[in-house]
CSV table of C-alpha atoms in Angstrom, one decimal:
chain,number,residue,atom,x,y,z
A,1,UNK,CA,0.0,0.0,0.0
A,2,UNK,CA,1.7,3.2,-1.2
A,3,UNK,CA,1.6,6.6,1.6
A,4,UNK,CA,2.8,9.5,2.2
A,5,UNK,CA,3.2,11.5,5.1
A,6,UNK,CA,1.9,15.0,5.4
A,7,UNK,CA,2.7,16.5,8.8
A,8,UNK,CA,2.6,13.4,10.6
A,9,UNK,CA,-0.8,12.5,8.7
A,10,UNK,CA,-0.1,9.5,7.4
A,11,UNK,CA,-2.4,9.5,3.7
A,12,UNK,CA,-2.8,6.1,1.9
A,13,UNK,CA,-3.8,5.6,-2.0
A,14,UNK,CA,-4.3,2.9,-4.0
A,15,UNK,CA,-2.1,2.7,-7.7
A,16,UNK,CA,-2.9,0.6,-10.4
A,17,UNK,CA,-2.1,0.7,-14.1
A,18,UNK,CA,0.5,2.4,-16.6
A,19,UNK,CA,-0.3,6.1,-18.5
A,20,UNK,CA,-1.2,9.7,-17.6
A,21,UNK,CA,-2.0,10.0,-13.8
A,22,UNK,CA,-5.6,10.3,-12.9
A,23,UNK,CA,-6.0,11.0,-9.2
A,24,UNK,CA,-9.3,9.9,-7.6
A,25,UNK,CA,-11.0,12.1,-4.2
A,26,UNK,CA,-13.6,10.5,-3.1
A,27,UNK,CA,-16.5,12.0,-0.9
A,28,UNK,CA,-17.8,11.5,2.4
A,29,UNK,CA,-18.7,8.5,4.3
A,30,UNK,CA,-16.4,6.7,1.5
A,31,UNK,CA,-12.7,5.8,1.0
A,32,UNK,CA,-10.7,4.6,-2.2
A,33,UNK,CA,-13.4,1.1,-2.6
A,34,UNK,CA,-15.5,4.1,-4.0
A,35,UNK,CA,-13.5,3.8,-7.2
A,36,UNK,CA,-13.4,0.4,-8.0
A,37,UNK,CA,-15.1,0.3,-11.1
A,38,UNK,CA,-13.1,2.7,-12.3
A,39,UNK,CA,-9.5,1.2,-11.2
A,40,UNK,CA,-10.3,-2.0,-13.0
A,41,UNK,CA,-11.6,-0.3,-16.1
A,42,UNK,CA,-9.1,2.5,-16.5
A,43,UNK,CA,-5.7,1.0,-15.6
A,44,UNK,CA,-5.0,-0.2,-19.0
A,45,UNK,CA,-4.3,3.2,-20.3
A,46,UNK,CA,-3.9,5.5,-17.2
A,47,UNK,CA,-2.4,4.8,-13.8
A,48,UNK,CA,-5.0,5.4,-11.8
A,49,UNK,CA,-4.9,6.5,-8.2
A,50,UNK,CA,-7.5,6.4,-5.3
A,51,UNK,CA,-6.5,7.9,-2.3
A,52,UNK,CA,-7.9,7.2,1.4
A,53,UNK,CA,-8.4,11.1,2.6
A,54,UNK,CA,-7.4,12.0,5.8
A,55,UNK,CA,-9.5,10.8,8.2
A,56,UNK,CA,-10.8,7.7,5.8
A,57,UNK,CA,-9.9,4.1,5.2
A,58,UNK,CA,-6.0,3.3,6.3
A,59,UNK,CA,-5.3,7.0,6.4
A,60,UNK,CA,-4.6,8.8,9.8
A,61,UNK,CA,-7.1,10.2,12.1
A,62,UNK,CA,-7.7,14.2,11.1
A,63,UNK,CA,-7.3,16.9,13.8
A,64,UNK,CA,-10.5,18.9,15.0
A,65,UNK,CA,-9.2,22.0,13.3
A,66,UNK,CA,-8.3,20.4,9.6
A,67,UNK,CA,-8.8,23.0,6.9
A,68,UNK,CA,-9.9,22.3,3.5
A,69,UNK,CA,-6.3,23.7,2.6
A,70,UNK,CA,-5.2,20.9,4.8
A,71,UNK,CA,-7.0,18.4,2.7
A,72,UNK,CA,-6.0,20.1,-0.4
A,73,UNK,CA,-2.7,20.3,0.7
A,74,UNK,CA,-2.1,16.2,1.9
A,75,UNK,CA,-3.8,15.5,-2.3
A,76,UNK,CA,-1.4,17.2,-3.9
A,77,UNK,CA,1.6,15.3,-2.0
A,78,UNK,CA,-0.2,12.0,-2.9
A,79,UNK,CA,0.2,13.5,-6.8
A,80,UNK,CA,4.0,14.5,-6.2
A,81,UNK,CA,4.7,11.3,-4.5
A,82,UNK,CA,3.2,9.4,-7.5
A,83,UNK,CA,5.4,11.8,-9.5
A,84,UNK,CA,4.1,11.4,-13.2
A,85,UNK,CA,3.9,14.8,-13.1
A,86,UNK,CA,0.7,16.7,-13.7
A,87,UNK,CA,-2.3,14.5,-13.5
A,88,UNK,CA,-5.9,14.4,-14.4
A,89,UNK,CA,-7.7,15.2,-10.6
A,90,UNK,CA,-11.4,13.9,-10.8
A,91,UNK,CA,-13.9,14.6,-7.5
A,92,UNK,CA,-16.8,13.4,-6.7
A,93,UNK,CA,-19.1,15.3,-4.3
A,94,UNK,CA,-17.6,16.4,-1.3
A,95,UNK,CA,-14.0,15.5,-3.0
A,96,UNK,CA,-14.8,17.8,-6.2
A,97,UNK,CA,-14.6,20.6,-3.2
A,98,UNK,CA,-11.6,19.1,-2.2
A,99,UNK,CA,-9.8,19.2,-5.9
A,100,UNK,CA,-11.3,22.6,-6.6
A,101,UNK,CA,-9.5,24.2,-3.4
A,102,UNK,CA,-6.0,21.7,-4.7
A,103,UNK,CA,-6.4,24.0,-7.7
A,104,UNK,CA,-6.6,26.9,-5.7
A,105,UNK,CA,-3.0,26.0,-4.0
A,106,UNK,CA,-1.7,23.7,-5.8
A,107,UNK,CA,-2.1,24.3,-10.0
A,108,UNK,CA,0.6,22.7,-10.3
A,109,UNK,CA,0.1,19.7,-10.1
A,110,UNK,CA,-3.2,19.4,-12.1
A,111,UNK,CA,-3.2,19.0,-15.5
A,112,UNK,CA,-7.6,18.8,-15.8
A,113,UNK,CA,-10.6,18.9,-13.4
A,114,UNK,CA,-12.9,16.7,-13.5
A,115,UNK,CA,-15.9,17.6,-11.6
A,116,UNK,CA,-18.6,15.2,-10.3
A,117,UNK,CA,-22.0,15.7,-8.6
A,118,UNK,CA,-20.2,18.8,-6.7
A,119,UNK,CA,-20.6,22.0,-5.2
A,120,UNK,CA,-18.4,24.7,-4.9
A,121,UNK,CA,-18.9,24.5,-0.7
A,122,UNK,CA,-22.1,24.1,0.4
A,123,UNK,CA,-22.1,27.8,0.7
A,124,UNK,CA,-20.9,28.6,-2.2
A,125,UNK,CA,-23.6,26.5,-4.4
A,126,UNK,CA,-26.6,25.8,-2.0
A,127,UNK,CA,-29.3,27.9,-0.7
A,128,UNK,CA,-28.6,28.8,2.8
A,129,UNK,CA,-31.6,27.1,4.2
A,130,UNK,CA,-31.0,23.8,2.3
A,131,UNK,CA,-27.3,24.5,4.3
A,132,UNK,CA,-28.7,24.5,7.6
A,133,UNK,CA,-31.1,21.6,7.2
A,134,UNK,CA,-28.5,19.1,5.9
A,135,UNK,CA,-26.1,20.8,8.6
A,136,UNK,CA,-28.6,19.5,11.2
A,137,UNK,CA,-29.3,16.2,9.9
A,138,UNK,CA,-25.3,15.4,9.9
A,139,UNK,CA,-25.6,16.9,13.7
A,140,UNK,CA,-28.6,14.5,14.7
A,141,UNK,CA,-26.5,11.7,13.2
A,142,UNK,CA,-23.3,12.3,15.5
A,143,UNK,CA,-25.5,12.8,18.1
A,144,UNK,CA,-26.3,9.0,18.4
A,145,UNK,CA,-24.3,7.0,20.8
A,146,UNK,CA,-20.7,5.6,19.3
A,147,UNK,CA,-22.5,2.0,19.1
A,148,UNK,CA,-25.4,2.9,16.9
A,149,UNK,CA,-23.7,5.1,14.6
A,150,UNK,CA,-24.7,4.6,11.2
A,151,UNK,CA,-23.8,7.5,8.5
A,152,UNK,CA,-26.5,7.5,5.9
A,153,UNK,CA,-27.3,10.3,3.1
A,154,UNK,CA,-30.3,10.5,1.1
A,155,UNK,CA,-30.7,10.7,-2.8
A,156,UNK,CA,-27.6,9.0,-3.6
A,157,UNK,CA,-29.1,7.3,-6.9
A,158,UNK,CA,-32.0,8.1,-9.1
A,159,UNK,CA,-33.6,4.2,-8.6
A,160,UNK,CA,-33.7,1.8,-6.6
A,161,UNK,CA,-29.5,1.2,-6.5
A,162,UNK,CA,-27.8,-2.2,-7.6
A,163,UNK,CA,-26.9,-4.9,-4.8
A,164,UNK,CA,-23.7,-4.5,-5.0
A,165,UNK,CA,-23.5,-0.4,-4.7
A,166,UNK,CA,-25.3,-1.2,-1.4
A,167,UNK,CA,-22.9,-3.7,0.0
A,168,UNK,CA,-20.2,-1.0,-0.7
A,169,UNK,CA,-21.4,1.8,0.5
A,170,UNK,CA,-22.8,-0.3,4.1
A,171,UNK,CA,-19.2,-1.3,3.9
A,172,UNK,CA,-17.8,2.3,3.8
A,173,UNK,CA,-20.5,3.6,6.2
A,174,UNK,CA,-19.2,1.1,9.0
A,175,UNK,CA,-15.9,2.3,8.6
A,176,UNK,CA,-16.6,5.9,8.7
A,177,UNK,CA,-15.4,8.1,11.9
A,178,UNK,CA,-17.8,10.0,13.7
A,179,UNK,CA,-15.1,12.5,14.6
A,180,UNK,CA,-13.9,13.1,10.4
A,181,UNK,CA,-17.5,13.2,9.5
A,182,UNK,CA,-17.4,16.2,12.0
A,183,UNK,CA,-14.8,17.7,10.3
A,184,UNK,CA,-16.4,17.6,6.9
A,185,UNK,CA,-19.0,19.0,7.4
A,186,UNK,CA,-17.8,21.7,9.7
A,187,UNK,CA,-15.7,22.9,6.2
A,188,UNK,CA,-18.4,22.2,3.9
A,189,UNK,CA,-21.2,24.3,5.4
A,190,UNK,CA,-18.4,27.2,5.4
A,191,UNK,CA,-16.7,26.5,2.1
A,192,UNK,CA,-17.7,28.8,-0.8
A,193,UNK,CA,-14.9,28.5,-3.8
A,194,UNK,CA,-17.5,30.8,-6.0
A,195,UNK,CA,-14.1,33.1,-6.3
A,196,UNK,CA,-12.2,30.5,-7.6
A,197,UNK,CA,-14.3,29.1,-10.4
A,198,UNK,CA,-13.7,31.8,-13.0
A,199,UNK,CA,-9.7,31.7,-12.6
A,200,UNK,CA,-9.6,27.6,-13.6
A,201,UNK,CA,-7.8,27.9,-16.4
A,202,UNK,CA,-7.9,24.0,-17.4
A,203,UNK,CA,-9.9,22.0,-19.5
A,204,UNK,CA,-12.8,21.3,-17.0
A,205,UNK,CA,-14.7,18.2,-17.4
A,206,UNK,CA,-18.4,18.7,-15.7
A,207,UNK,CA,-20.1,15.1,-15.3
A,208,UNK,CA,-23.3,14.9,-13.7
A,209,UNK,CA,-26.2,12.6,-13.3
A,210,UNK,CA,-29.8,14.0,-14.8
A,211,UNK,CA,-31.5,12.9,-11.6
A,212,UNK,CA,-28.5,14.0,-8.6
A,213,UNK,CA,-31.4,15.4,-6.4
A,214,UNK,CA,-28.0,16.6,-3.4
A,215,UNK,CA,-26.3,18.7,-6.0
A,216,UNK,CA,-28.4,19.2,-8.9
A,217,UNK,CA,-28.1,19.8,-12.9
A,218,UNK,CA,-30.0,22.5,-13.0
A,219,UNK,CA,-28.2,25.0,-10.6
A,220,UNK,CA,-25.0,23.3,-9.3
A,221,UNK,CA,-23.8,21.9,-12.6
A,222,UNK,CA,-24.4,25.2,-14.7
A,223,UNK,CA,-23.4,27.7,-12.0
A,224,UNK,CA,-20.0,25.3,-12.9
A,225,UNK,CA,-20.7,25.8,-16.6
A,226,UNK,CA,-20.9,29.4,-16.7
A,227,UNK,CA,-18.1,30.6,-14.4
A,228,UNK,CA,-15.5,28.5,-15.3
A,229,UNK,CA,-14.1,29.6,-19.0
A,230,UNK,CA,-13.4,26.1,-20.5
A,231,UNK,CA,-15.7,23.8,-18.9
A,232,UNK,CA,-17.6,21.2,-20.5
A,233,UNK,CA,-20.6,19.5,-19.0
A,234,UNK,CA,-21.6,16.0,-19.8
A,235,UNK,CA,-25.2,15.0,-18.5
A,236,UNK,CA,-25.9,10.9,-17.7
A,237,UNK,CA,-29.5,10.3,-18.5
A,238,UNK,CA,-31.5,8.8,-15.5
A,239,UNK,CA,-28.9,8.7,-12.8
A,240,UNK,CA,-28.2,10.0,-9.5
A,241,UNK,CA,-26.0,11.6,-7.2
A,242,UNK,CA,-23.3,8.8,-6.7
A,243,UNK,CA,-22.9,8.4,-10.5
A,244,UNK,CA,-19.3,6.4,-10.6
A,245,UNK,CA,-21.3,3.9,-9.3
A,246,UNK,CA,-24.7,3.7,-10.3
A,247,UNK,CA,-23.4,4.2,-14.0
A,248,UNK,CA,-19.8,2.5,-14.4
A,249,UNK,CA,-19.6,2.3,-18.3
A,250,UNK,CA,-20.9,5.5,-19.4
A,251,UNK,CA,-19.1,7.3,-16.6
A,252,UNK,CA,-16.1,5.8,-17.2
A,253,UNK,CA,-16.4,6.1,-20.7
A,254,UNK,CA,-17.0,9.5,-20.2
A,255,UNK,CA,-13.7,10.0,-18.4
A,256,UNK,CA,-11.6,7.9,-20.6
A,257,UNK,CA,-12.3,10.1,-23.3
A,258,UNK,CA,-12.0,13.4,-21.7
A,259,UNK,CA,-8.6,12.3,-20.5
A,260,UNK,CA,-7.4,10.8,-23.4
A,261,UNK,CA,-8.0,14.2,-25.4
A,262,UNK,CA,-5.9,16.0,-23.1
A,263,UNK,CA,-3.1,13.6,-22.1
């Protein structure tokens, strides 16, 4: 298991494959298994790379007072110690905050964006009352004893989801801390990257699913479109928030192609 260390933060990732580097930030209640269909699809012509964020999976615990620059900051050391040089960086949800505020420190190392079912913060893309009320659903959840936590989110996929997306995601949710949950969303309700959005000056991919009821096409994925200058946005018919995984082949498809054209 590849890691590096990051102020005594000790930040695993998972490397498969040969090619351009495409770097994989996952989002909440989820570690690197979130990107399993895509590390057995996409190794053959990228080396792909999940990484457990701090706080998730084999990584090391998080302080209390982690910054989104802090997560930013321990992502872009995971791309310098892959050291294929600039790489594709694709987020999903709360990770597409996560790359977007890489970019804002660390352009660098980033050679596209590829933005999934994200926000730009909470703040910066969601009303302010939607804010509060998913603010206090996260709070009732942490508020349970330690033996009957049991991180959920609602409107992850359009349909009913496939058998095997559950079993994942129960996995993931039984491995998820109370206390980095806490973290996330103490930065995501304050996080608003709106500044940031019209200075990205790489090819942007925008992927979406038509149904992502948490972050959705209509005002999330098009505040994206029209503030950052080359962004594309590609819509999947008939799926939901958690798209990587309720829609493997188009998704990856979709990113295979993207990448390809700007390797």
């Amino acid at each position: 298991m590849p890691a590096v260390r990051v102020d005594g933060i000790e930040v695993a990732y998972d490397r498969v494959g040969q090619g351009p580097p495409l770097v994989l930030a996952h989002g909440a209640i989820a570690d690197a298994r979130q990107f399993r269909p895509q590390a057995e699809d996409l190794a053959d012509e990228f080396t792909v790379v999940a990484w457990d964020e701090p706080g998730a999976g084999r990584s090391s615990d998080v302080p209390p007072a982690f910054t989104l620059a802090d997560y930013a900051r321990c992502l872009a050391a995971v791309v310098e110690d892959v050291d294929l040089g600039p790489a594709h960086v694709l987020g999903t949800s709360w990770g597409g905050t996560v790359v977007l505020e890489l970019y804002r420190h660390h352009a660098e190392v980033v050679r596209t964006l590829l933005l999934v079912d994200t926000y730009a913060g909470w703040k910066g893309s969601l009303p302010a009352a939607e804010v509060r009320s998913r603010a206090e659903g996260a709070e009732r959840m942490l508020a349970v004893p330690a033996e009957a936590f049991a991180p959920t989110m609602p409107g992850l996929f359009a349909g009913k989801p496939p058998p095997e997306a559950v079993r994942l995601l129960s996995v993931m949710s039984a491995d998820t801390r109370p206390q980095s949950m806490r973290t996330e969303l103490t930065v995501m309700v304050e996080a608003d990257q709106r500044d940031l959005l019209p200075r990205i000056a790489v090819p942007t991919l925008l992927l979406w699913g038509e149904l992502d009821t948490r972050s959705p096409v209509a005002s999330v994925a098009h505040q994206f479109l029209e503030a950052i200058p080359r962004a594309t946005l590609v819509v999947l018919p008939g799926i939901g928030h958690l798209s990587n995984i309720e829609a493997p082949e188009p998704f990856n498809r979709t990113v295979r192609e993207f990448c390809r054209a700007h390797s």
